[in-house]
Short mmCIF file of C-alpha atoms in Angstrom, two decimals:
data_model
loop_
_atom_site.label_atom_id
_atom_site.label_comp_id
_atom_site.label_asym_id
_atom_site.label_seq_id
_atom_site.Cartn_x
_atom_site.Cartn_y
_atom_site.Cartn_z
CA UNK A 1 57.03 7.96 -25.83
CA UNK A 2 56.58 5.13 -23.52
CA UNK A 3 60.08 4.06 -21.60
CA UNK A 4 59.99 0.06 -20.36
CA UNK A 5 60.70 0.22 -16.39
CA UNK A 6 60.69 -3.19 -14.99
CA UNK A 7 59.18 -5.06 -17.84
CA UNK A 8 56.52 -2.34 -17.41
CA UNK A 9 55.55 0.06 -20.01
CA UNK A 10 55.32 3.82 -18.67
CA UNK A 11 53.10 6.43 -20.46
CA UNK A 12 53.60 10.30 -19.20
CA UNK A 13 50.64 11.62 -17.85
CA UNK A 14 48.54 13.99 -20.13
CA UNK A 15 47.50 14.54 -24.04
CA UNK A 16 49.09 11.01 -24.33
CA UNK A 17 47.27 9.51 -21.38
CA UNK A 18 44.05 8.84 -23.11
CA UNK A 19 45.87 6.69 -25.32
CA UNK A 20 44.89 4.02 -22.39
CA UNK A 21 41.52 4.18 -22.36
CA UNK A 22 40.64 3.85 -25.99
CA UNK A 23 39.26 0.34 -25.32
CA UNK A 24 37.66 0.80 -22.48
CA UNK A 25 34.29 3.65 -21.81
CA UNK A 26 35.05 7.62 -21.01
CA UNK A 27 33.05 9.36 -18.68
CA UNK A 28 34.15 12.47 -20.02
CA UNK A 29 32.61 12.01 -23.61
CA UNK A 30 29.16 11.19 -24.41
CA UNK A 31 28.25 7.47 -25.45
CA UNK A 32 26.86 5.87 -28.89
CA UNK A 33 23.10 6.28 -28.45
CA UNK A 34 21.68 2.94 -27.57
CA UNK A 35 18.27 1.83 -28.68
CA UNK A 36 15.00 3.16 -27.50
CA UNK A 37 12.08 1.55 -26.06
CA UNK A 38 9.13 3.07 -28.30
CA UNK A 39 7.42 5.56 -27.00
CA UNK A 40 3.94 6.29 -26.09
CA UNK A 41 1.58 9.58 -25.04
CA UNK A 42 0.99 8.42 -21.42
CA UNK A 43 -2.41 10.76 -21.43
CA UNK A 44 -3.42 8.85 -24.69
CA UNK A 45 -2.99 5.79 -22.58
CA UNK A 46 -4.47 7.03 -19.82
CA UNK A 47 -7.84 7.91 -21.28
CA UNK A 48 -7.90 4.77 -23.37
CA UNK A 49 -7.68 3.02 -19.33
CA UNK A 50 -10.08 5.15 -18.77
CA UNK A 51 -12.43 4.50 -21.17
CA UNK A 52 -12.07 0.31 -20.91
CA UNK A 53 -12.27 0.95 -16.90
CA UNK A 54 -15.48 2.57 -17.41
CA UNK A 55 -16.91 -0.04 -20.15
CA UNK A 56 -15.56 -3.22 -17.54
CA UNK A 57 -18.13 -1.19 -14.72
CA UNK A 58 -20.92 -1.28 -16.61
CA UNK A 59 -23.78 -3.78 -17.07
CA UNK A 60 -23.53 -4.50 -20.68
CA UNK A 61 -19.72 -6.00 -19.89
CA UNK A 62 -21.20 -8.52 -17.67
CA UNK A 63 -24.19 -9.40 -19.94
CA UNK A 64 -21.72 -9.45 -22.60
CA UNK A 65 -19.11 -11.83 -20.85
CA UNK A 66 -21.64 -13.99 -19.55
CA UNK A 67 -23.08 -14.59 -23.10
CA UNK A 68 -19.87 -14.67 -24.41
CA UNK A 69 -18.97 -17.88 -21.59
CA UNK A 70 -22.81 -19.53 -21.98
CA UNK A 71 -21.92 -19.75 -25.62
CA UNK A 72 -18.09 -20.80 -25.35
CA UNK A 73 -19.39 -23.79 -22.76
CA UNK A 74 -22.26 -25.18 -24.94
CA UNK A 75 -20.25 -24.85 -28.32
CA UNK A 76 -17.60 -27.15 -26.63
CA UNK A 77 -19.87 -29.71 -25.30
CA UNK A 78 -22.38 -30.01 -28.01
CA UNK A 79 -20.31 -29.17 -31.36
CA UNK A 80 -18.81 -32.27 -33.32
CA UNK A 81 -16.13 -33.41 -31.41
CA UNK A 82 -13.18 -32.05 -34.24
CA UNK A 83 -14.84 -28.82 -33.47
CA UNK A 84 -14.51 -28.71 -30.10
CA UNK A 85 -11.33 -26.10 -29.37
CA UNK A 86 -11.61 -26.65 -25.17
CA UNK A 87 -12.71 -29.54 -24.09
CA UNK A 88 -14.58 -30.50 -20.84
CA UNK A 89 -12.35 -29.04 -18.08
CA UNK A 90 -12.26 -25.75 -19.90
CA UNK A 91 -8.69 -25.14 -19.84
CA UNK A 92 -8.60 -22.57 -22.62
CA UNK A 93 -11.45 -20.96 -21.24
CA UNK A 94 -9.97 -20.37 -17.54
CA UNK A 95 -6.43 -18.83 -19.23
CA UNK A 96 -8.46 -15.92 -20.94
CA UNK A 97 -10.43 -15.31 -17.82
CA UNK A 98 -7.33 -14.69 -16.08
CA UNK A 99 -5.80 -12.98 -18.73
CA UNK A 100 -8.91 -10.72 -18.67
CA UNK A 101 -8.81 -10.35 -15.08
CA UNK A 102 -5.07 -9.70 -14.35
CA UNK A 103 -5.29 -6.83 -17.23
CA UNK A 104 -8.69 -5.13 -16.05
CA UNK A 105 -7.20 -4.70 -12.12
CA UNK A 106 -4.04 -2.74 -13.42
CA UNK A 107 -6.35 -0.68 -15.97
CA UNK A 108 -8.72 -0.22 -13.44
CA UNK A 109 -5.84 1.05 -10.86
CA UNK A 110 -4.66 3.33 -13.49
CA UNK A 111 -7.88 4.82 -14.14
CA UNK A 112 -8.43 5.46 -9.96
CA UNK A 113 -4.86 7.36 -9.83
CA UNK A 114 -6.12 9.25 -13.02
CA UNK A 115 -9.15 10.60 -11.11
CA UNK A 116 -7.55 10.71 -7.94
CA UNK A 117 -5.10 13.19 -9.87
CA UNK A 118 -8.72 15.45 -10.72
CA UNK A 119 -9.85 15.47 -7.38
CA UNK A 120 -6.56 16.69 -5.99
CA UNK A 121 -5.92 19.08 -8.09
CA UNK A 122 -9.80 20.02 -8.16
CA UNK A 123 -9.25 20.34 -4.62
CA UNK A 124 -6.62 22.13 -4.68
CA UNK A 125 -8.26 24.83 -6.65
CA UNK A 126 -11.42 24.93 -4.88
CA UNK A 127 -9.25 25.16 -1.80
CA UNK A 128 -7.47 28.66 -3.71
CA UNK A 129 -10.91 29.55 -4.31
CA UNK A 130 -12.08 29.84 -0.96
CA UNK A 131 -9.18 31.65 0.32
CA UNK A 132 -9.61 34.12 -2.50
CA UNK A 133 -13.33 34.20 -1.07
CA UNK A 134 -12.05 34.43 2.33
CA UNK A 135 -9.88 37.57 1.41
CA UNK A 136 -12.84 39.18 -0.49
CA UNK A 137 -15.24 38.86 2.70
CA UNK A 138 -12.66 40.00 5.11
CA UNK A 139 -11.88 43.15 2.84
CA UNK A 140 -15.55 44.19 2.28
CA UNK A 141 -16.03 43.36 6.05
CA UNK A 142 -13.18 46.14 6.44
CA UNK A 143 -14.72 48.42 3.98
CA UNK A 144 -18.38 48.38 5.79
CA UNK A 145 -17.04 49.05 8.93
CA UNK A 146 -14.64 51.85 8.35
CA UNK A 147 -17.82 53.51 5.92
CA UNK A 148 -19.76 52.72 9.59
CA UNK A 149 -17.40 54.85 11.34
CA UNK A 150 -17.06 57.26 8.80
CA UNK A 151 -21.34 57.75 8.57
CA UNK A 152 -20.91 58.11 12.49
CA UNK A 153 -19.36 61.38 11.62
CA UNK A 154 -21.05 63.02 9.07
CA UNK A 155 -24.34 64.63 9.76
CA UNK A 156 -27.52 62.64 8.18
CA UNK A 157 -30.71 63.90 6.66
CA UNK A 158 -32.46 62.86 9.98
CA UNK A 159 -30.15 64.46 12.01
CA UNK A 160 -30.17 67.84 9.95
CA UNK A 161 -34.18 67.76 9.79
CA UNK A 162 -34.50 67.34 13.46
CA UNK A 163 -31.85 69.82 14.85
CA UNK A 164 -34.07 72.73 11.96
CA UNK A 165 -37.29 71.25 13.58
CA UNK A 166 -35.90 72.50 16.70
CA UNK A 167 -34.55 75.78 15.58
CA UNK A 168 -37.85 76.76 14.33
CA UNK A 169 -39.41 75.63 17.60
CA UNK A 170 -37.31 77.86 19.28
CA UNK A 171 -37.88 80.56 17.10
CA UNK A 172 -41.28 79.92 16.95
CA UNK A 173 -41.30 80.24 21.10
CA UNK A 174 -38.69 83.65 20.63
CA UNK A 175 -41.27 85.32 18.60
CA UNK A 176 -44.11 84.25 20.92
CA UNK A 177 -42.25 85.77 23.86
CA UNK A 178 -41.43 88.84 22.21
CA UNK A 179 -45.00 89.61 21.02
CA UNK A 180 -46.28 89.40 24.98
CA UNK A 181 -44.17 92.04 25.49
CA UNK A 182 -45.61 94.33 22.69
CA UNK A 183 -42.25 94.33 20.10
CA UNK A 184 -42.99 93.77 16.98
CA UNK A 185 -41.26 90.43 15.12
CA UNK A 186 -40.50 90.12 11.95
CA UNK A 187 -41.95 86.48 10.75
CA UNK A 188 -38.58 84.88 9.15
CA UNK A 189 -38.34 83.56 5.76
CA UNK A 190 -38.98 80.22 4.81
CA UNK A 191 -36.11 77.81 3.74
CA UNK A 192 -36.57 76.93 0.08
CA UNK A 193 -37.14 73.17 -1.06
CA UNK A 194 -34.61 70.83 0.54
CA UNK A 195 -32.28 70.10 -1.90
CA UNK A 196 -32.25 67.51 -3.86
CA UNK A 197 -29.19 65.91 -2.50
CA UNK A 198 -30.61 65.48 1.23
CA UNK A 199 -33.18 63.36 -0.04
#
């Protein structure tokens, strides 16, 4: 309970200290929701930018604004005169041109930092791409020259054919010296058909 000390009421610290703040905001607890703007899909919006950037680039905008201007101007000079909704100085007609102008530039922004988006992130994968590419070349540049090394090595068809060309040479020239000296030679077999695996 609170004791009076000096025309001052005292309240004990703890459980019965938030007793103080019930008028005033806790950080401790969460607040009362407050209202929400409303909500949009910021890629819906985006392409919809988009898609009015690209129609405000074309040809057909201009044609279609200049008609649209060349018929606003001659319907307010030659129309009855309680027809006429803008009259000479074309007032009405300068406020939507502004209007129209000062919401194409921030569409048209938005629809540059869209594709600006693509292009860095295309970029960034054609930029993945290439070290991927990079890797691949510098491995299979690794692979042909260790199988170059390796081929150094092992004996080749060529190689084999041309050392057996010169074994039977020398044979050949053997037997010839051993028949000037009246010994009989023995004419040695034939090597079957290379195999198959030397071609």
């Amino acid at each position: 309970m609170a004791e009076r000390e000096g025309g001052r009421e005292r309240t004990p610290a703890g459980a019965t200290a938030s007793t103080r703040t019930r008028g005033r905001t806790r950080l401790d607890q969460p607040s009362q929701r407050r209202r929400r703007l409303p909500e949009w899909d910021p890629e819906a919006f985006g392409r919809l930018s988009e898609r009015i950037a690209r129609f405000l680039g074309t040809g057909r905008f201009i044609v279609w604004m200049t008609v649209a201007i060349i018929v606003w101007v001659v319907w307010n000079i030659t129309a009855p005169e309680h027809l006429r909704f803008d009259q000479y100085p074309f007032i009405f007609l300068t406020l939507m041109l502004s209007l129209q102008a000062s919401y194409a530039a921030p569409l048209i922004l938005l629809a540059q930092n869209r594709q600006d988006d693509r292009d860095r992130v295309n970029l960034e994968q054609d930029r993945k791409q290439d070290e991927r590419s990079i890797a691949d070349t510098e491995y299979l540049t690794r692979e042909i020259a260790a199988l170059r090394i390796g081929l150094g090595e092992v004996a080749t068809r060529d190689w084999i054919r041309s050392e057996l060309q010169d074994m039977v040479k020398e044979l050949e020239e053997h037997s010839d010296g051993r028949r000037r000296d009246g010994h009989r030679v023995v004419p040695a077999e034939r090597s079957g058909p290379r195999d198959a695996e030397d071609r």
